Short mmCIF file of C-alpha atoms and ligand atoms in Angstrom, two decimals:
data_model
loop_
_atom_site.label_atom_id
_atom_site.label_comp_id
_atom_site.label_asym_id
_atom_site.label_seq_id
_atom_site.Cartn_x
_atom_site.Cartn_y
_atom_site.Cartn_z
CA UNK A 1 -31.22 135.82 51.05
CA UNK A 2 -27.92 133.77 50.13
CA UNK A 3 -24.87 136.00 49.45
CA UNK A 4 -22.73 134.50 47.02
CA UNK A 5 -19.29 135.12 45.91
CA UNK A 6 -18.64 134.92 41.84
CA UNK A 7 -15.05 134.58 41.26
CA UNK A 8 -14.48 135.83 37.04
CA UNK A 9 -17.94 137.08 37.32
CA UNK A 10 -17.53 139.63 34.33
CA UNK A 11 -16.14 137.04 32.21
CA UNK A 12 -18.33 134.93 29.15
CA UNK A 13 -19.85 132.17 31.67
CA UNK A 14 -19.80 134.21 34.86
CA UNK A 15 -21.65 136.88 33.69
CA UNK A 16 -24.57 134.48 32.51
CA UNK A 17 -24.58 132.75 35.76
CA UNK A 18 -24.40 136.19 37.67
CA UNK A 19 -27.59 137.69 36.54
CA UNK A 20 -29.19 133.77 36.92
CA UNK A 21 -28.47 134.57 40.03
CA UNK A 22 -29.68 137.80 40.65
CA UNK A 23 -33.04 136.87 39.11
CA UNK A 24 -32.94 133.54 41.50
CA UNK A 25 -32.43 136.10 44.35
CA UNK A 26 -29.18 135.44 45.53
CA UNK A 27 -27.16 138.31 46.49
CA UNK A 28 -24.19 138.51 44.42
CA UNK A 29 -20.65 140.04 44.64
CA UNK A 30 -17.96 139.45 42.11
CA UNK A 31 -14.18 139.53 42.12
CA UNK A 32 -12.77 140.20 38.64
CA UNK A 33 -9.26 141.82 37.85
CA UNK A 34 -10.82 142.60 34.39
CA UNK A 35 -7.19 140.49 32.03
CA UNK A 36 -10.10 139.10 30.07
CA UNK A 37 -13.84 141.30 30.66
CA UNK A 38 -14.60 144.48 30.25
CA UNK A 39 -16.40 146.80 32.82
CA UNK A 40 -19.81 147.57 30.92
CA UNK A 41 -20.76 143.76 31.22
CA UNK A 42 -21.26 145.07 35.23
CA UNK A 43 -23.36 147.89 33.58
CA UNK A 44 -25.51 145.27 31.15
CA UNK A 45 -26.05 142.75 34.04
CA UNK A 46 -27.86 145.61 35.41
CA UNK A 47 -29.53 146.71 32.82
CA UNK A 48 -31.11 143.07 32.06
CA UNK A 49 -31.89 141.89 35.94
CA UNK A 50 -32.15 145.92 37.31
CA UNK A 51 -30.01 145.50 40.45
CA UNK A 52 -26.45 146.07 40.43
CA UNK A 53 -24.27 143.11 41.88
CA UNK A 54 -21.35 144.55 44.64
CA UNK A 55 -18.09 144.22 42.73
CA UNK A 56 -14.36 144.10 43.37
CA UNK A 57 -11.24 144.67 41.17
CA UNK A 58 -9.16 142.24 43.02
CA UNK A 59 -6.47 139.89 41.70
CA UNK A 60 -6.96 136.76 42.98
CA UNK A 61 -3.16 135.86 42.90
CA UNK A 62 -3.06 138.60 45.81
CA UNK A 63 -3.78 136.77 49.12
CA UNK A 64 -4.22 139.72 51.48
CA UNK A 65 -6.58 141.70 48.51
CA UNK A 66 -8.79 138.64 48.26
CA UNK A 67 -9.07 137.94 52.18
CA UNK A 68 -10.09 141.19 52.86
CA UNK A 69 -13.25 140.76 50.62
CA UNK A 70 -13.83 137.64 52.86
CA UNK A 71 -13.33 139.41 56.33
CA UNK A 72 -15.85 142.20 54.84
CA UNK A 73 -18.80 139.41 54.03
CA UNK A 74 -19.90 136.07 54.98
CA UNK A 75 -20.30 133.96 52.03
CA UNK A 76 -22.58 131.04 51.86
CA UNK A 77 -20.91 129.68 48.93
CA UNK A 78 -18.27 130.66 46.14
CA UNK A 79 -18.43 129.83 42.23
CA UNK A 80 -15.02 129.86 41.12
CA UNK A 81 -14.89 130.61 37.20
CA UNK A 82 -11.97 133.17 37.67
CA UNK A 83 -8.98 131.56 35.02
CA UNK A 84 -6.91 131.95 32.29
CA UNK A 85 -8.27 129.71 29.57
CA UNK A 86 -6.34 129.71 26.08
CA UNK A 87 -4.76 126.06 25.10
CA UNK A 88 -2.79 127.87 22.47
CA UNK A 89 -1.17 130.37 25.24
CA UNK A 90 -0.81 127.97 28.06
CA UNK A 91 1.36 126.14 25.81
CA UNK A 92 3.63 128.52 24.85
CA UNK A 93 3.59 130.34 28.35
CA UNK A 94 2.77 127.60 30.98
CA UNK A 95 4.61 129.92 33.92
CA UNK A 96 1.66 132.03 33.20
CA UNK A 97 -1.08 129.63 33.03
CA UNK A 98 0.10 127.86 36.47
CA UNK A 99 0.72 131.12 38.34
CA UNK A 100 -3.04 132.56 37.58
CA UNK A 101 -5.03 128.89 37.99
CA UNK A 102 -3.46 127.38 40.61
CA UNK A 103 -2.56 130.57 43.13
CA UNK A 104 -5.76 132.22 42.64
CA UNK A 105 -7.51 128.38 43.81
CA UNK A 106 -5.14 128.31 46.64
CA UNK A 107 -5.48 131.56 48.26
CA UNK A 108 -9.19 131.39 47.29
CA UNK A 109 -9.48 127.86 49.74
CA UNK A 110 -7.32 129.08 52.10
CA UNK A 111 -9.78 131.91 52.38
CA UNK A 112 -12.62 130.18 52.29
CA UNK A 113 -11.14 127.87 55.06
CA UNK A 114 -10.34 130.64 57.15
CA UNK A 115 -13.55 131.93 57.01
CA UNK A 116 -15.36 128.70 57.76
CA UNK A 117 -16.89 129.35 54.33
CA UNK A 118 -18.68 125.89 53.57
CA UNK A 119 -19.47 125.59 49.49
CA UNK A 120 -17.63 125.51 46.23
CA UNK A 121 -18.52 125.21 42.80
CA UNK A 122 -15.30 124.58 40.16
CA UNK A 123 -15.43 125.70 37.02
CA UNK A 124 -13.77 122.77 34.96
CA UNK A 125 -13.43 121.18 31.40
CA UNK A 126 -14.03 118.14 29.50
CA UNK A 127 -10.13 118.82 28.94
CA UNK A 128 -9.32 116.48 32.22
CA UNK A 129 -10.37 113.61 30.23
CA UNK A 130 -7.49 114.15 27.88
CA UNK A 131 -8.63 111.88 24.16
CA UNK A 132 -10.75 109.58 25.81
CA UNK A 133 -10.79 105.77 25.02
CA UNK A 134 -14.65 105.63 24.44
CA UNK A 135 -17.55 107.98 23.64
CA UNK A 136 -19.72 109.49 24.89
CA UNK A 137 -17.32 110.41 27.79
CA UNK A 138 -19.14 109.70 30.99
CA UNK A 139 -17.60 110.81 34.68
CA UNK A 140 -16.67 107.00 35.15
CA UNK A 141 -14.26 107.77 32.53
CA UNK A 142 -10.67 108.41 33.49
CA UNK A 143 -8.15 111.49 33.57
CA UNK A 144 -6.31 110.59 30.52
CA UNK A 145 -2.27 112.97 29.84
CA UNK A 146 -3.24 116.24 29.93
CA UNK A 147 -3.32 117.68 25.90
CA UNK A 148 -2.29 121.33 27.04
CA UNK A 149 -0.46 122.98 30.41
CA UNK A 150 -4.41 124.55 30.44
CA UNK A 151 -5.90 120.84 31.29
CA UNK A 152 -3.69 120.38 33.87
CA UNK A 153 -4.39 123.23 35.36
CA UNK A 154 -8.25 121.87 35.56
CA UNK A 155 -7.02 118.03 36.76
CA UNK A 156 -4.92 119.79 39.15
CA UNK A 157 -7.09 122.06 40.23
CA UNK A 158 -9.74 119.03 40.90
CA UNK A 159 -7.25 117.04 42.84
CA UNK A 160 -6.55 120.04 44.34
CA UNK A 161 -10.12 120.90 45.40
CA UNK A 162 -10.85 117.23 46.43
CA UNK A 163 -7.90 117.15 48.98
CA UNK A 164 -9.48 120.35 50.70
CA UNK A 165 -12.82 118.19 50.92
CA UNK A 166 -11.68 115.56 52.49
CA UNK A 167 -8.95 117.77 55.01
CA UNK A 168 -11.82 120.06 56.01
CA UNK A 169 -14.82 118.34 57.75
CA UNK A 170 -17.72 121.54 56.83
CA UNK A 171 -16.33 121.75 53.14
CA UNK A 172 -18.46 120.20 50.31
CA UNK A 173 -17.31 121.07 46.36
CA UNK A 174 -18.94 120.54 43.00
CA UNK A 175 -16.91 120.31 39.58
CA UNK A 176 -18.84 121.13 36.77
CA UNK A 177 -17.15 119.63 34.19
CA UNK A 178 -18.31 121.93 30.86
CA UNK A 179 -17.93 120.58 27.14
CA UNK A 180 -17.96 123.52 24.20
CA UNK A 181 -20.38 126.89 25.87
CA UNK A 182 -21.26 128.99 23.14
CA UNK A 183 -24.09 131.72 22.18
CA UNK A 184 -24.90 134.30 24.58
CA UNK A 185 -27.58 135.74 26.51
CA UNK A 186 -30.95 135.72 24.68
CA UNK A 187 -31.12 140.01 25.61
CA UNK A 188 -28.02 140.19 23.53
CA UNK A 189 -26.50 142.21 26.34
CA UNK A 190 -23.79 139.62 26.99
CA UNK A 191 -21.55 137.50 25.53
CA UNK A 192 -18.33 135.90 24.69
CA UNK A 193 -15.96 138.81 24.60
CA UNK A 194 -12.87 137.45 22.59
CA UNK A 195 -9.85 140.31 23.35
CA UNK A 196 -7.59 139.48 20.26
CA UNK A 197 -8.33 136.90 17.38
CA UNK A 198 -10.44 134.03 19.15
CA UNK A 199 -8.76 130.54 18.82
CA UNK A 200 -12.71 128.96 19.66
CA UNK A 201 -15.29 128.31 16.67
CA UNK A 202 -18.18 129.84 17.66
CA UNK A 203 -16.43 133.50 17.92
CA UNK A 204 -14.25 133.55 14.55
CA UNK A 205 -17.61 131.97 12.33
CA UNK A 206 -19.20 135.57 14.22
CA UNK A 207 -16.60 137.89 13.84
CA UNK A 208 -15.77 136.59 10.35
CA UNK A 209 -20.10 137.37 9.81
CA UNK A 210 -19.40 140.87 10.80
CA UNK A 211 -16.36 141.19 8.41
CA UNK A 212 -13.67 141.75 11.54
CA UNK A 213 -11.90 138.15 9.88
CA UNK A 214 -11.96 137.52 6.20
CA UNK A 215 -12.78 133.65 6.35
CA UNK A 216 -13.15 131.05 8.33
CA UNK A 217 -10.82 128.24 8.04
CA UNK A 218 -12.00 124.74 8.85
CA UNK A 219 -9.71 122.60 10.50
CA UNK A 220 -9.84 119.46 8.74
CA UNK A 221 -12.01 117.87 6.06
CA UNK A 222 -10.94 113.71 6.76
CA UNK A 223 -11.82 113.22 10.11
CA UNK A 224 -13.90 109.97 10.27
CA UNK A 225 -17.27 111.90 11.08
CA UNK A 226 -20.32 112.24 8.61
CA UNK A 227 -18.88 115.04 7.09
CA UNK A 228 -14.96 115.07 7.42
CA UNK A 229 -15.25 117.64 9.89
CA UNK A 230 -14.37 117.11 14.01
CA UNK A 231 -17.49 117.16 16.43
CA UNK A 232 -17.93 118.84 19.89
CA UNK A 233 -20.65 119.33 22.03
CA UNK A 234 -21.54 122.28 21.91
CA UNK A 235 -23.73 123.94 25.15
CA UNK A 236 -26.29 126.93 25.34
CA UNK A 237 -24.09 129.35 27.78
CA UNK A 238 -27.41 129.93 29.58
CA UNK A 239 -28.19 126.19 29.84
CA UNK A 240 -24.40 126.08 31.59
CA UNK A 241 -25.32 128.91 33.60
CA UNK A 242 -28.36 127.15 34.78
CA UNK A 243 -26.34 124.03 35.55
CA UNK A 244 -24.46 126.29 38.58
CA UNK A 245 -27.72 127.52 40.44
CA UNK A 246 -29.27 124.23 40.40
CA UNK A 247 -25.74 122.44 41.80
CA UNK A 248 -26.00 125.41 44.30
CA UNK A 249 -29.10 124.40 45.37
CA UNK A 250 -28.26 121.06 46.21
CA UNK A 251 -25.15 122.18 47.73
CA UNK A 252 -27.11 124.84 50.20
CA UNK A 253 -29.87 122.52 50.54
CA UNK A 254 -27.22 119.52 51.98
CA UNK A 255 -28.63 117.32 48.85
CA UNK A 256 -25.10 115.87 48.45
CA UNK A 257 -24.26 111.90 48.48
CA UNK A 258 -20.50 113.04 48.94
CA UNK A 259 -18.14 116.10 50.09
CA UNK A 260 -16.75 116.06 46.41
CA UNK A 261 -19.17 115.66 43.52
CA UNK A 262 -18.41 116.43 39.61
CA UNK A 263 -20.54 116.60 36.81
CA UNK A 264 -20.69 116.64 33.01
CA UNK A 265 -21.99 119.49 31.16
CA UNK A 266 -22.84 119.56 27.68
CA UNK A 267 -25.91 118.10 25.75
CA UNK A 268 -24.60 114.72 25.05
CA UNK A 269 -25.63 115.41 20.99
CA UNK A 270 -22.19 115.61 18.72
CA UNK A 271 -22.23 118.54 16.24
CA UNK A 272 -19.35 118.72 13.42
CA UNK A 273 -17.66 122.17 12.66
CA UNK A 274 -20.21 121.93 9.38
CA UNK A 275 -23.19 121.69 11.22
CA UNK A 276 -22.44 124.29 13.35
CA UNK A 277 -21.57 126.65 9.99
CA UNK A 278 -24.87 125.71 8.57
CA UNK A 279 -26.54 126.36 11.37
CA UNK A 280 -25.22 129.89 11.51
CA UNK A 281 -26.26 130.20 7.85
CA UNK A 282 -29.46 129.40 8.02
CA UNK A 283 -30.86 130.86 11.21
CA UNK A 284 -29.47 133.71 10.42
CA UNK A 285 -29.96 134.05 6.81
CA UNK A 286 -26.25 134.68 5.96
CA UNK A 287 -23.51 133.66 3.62
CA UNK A 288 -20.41 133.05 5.70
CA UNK A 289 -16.99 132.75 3.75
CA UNK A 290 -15.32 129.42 4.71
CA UNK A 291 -12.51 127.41 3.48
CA UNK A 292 -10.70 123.54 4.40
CA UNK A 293 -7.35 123.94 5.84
CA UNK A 294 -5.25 121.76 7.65
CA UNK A 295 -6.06 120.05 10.61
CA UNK A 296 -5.39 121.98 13.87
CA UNK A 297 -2.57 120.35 16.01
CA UNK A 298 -3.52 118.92 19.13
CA UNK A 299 -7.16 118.26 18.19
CA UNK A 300 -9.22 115.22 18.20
CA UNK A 301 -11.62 113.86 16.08
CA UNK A 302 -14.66 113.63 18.01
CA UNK A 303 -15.70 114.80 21.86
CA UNK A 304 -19.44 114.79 23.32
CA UNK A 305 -20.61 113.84 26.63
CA UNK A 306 -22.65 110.81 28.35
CA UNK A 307 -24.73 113.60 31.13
CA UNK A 308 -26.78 110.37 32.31
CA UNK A 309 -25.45 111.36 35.80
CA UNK A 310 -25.46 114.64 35.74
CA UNK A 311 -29.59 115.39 34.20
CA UNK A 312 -30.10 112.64 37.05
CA UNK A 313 -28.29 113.60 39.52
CA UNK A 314 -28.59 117.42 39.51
CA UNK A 315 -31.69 117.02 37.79
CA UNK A 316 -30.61 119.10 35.50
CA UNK A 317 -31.11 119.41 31.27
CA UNK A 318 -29.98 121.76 28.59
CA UNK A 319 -33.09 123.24 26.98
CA UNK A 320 -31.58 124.79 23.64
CA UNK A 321 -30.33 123.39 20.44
CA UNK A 322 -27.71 124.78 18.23
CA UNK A 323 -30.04 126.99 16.08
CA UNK A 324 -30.38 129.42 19.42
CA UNK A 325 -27.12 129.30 20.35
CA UNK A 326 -25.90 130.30 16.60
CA UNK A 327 -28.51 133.11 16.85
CA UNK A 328 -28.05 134.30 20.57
CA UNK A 329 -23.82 134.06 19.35
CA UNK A 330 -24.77 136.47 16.55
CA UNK A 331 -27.23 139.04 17.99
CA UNK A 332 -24.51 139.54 20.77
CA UNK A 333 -21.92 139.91 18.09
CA UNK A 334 -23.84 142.83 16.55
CA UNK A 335 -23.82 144.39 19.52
CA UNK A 336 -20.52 144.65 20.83
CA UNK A 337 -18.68 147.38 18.83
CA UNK A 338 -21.21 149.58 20.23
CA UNK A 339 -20.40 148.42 23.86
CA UNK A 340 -16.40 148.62 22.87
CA UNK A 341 -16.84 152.23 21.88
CA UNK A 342 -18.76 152.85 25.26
P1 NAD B 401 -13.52 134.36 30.65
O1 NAD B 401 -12.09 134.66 30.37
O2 NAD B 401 -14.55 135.03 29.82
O3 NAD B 401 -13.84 134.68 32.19
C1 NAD B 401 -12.89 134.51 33.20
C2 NAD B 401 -12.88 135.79 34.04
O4 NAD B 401 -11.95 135.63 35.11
C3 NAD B 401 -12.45 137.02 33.24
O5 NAD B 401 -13.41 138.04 33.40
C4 NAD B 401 -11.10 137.41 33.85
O6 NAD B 401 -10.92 138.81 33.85
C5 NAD B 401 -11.20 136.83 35.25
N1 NAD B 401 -9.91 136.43 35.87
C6 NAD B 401 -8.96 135.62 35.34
N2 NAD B 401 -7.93 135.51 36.20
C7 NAD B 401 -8.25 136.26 37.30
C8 NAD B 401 -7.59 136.53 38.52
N3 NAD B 401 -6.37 136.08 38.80
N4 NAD B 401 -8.22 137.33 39.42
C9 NAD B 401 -9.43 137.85 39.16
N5 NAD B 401 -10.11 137.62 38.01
C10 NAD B 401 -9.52 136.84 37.09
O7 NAD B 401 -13.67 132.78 30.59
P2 NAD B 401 -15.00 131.90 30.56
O8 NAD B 401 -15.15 131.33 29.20
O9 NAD B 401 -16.14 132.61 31.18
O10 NAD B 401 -14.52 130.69 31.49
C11 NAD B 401 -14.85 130.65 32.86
C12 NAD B 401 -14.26 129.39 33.46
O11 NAD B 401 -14.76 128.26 32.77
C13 NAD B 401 -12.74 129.30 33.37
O12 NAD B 401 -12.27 128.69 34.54
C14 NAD B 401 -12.52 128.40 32.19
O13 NAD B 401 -11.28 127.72 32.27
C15 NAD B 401 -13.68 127.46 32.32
N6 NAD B 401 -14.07 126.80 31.06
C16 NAD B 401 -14.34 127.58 29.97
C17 NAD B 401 -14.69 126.97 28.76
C18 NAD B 401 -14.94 127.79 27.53
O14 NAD B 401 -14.83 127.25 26.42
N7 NAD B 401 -15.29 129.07 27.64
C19 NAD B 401 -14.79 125.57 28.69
C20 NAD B 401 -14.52 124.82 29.84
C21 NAD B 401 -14.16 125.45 31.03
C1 WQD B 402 -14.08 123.52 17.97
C2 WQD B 402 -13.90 122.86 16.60
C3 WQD B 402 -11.67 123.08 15.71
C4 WQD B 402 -11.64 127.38 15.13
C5 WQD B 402 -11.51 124.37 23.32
C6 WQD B 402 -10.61 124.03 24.45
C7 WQD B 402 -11.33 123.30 25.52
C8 WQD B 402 -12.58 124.02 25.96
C9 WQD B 402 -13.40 124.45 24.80
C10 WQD B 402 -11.95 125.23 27.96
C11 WQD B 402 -12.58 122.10 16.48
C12 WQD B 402 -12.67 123.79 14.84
C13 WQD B 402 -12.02 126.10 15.44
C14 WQD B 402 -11.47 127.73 13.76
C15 WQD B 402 -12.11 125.48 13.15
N1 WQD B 402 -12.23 125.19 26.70
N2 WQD B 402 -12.26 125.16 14.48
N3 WQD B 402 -11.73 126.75 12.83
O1 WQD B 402 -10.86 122.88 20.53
O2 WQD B 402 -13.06 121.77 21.08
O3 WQD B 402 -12.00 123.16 22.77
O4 WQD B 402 -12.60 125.12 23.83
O5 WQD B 402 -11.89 124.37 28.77
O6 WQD B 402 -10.45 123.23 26.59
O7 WQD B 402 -9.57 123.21 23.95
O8 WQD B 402 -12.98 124.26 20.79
O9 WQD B 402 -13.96 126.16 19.58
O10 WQD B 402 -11.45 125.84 19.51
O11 WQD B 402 -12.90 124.25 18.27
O12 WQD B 402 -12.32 124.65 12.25
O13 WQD B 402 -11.08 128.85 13.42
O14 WQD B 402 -13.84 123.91 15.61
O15 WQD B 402 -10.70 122.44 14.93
O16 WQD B 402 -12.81 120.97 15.71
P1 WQD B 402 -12.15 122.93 21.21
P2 WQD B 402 -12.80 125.23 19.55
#
């Protein structure tokens, strides 16, 4: 059995990934300071796979704290999804955003190089591509200026990541490079667990369902799209999850063509804020209130991926389409008051 360690593992896309990999066998131990989860997701993960991952409340800006969970267990390969992740805060407090992305990746590989620990997986972000010259963005494409401080955490944190490949002869690293994850886990045990009003879509068209927000407001109506709404490509959470065990598999199983690989991850199909709200509508057989506002500041028109490489490559492929992922978003969301209350 392969003991793996899951770095933000109570968070949205850890957690999904977590009990993937409990149910693919893996033996699993997180690290989590809880700034952006909740403790009961530890208790749902075991209530959906029925085992009960080892967990630490570590802060991974503490070097000594996070090396003694190394000198404790030999790892056979890390996932790193352990961040801070708002554009909206990182620009107003980038001290913040540097501090928690960057240290916690530095003492993380100094760890794992200490320990002779051979395999990481990056958690990063279509962000590093900046507004891209062409779409579909493909990995050919380059790292355009950084939009937020957030972004540069991830192009930093790449660059970062690749340097410690090619310094450190046993280390091998995959970025997964992840477009819009949404929905939740098809139990409706887990989910996106906004703490405060979410800036993302997916979790204000939900919350404004279940009358915590009184209306959506949609950024922009004359964008040059079908509809005069923006378009993202938007990702099945467990289809992302699913990405990370099969690039751990090829990682274990010495599959790589180079030390430093990264990937796109979305489903290559464009969806515009509209789509997404009718979606919601219909699967669910609701009535959401919505209104036109301004456009957002800092956002782009259009953003969807080109995974040619990565469904080839990893020989991988997202499965779902946007009516389970508005339906998986909004079971979860009936659920979580009752989790919050405990
Ligand atoms: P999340 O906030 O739900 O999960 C991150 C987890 O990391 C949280 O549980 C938090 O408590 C923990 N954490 C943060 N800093 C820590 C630290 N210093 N020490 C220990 N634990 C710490 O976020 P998510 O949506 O699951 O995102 C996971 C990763 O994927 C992040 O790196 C994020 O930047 C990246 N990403 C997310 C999205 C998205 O839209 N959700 C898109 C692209 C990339
Ligand atoms: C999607 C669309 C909004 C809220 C962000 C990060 C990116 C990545 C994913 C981490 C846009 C519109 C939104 C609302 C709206 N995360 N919208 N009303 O901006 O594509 O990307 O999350 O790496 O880094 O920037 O996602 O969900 O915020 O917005 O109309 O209340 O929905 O304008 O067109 P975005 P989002």
């Amino acid at each position: 059995m392969k003991d793996i360690l899951v770095t933000g593992g109570l968070g949205y896309i850890g957690s999904h990934t977590v009990v993937q990999l409990i149910e693919k066998n893996y033996n699993v131990t997180i690290v989590d300071n809880l700034s952006n989860s909740k403790i009961f997701i530890l208790d749902n993960i075991e209530k959906i796979t029925g085992k009960r991952p080892h967990y630490f409340n570590i802060d991974l800006t503490d070097y000594n704290k996070i090396n003694s969970c190394f000198s404790k267990n030999k790892f056979d390969g890390v996932i790193h999804f352990a961040a801070l992740k708002s554009v909206s805060e990182s620009v107003n407090h980038p001290d913040k955003y540097y501090h928690n992305n960057l240290n916690s990746l530095l003492n993380l590989l100094r760890c794992m190089k200490e320990n002779d620990i051979k395999n990481i997986i990056f958690s990063s972000s279509c962000t590093v591509y900046g507004q891209p010259d062409k779409l579909p963005v493909s990995e050919k494409s380059p790292f355009k200026e950084a939009e937020s401080p957030y972004a540069r955490t991830k192009q930093m944190s790449e660059n970062i990541i690749e340097d410690f490949t090619n310094s450190i002869s046993y280390l091998s690293a995959i970025s997964l490079r992840y477009f819009n994850p949404v929905g939740a886990h098809h139990s409706g045990l887990i989910g996106e667990l906004p703490l405060g009003t979410p800036d993302n879509l997916v979790p204000y068209i939900t919350q404004t369902a279940a009358g915590i927000r009184q209306e959506l407001k949609i950024f922009g109506d004359d964008y040059n799209t079908h509809d005069g709404t923006a378009i993202r490509d938007y990702i099945h959470v467990e289809d992302l999850a699913e990405a990370h065990i099969t690039a751990l598999q090829r990682m274990i199983e010495n599959k790589m063509k180079s030390k430093y690989e990264y990937y796109n991850i979305g489903t290559g199909v464009g969806y515009s804020v509209l789509d997404v709200v009718k979606s919601f509508e219909n699967v669910n057989k609701l009535k959401l209130n919505y209104s036109f506002s301004e456009r957002r500041s800092g956002d782009i028109e259009k953003m969807f991926s080109d995974c040619t490489i990565s469904n080839k490559k990893l020989g991988w492929n997202s499965k779902n389409g946007l009516d389970e992922m508005m339906s998986s978003a909004w079971k979860w969301e009936k659920n979580i008051s009752k989790f919050l209350k405990g």
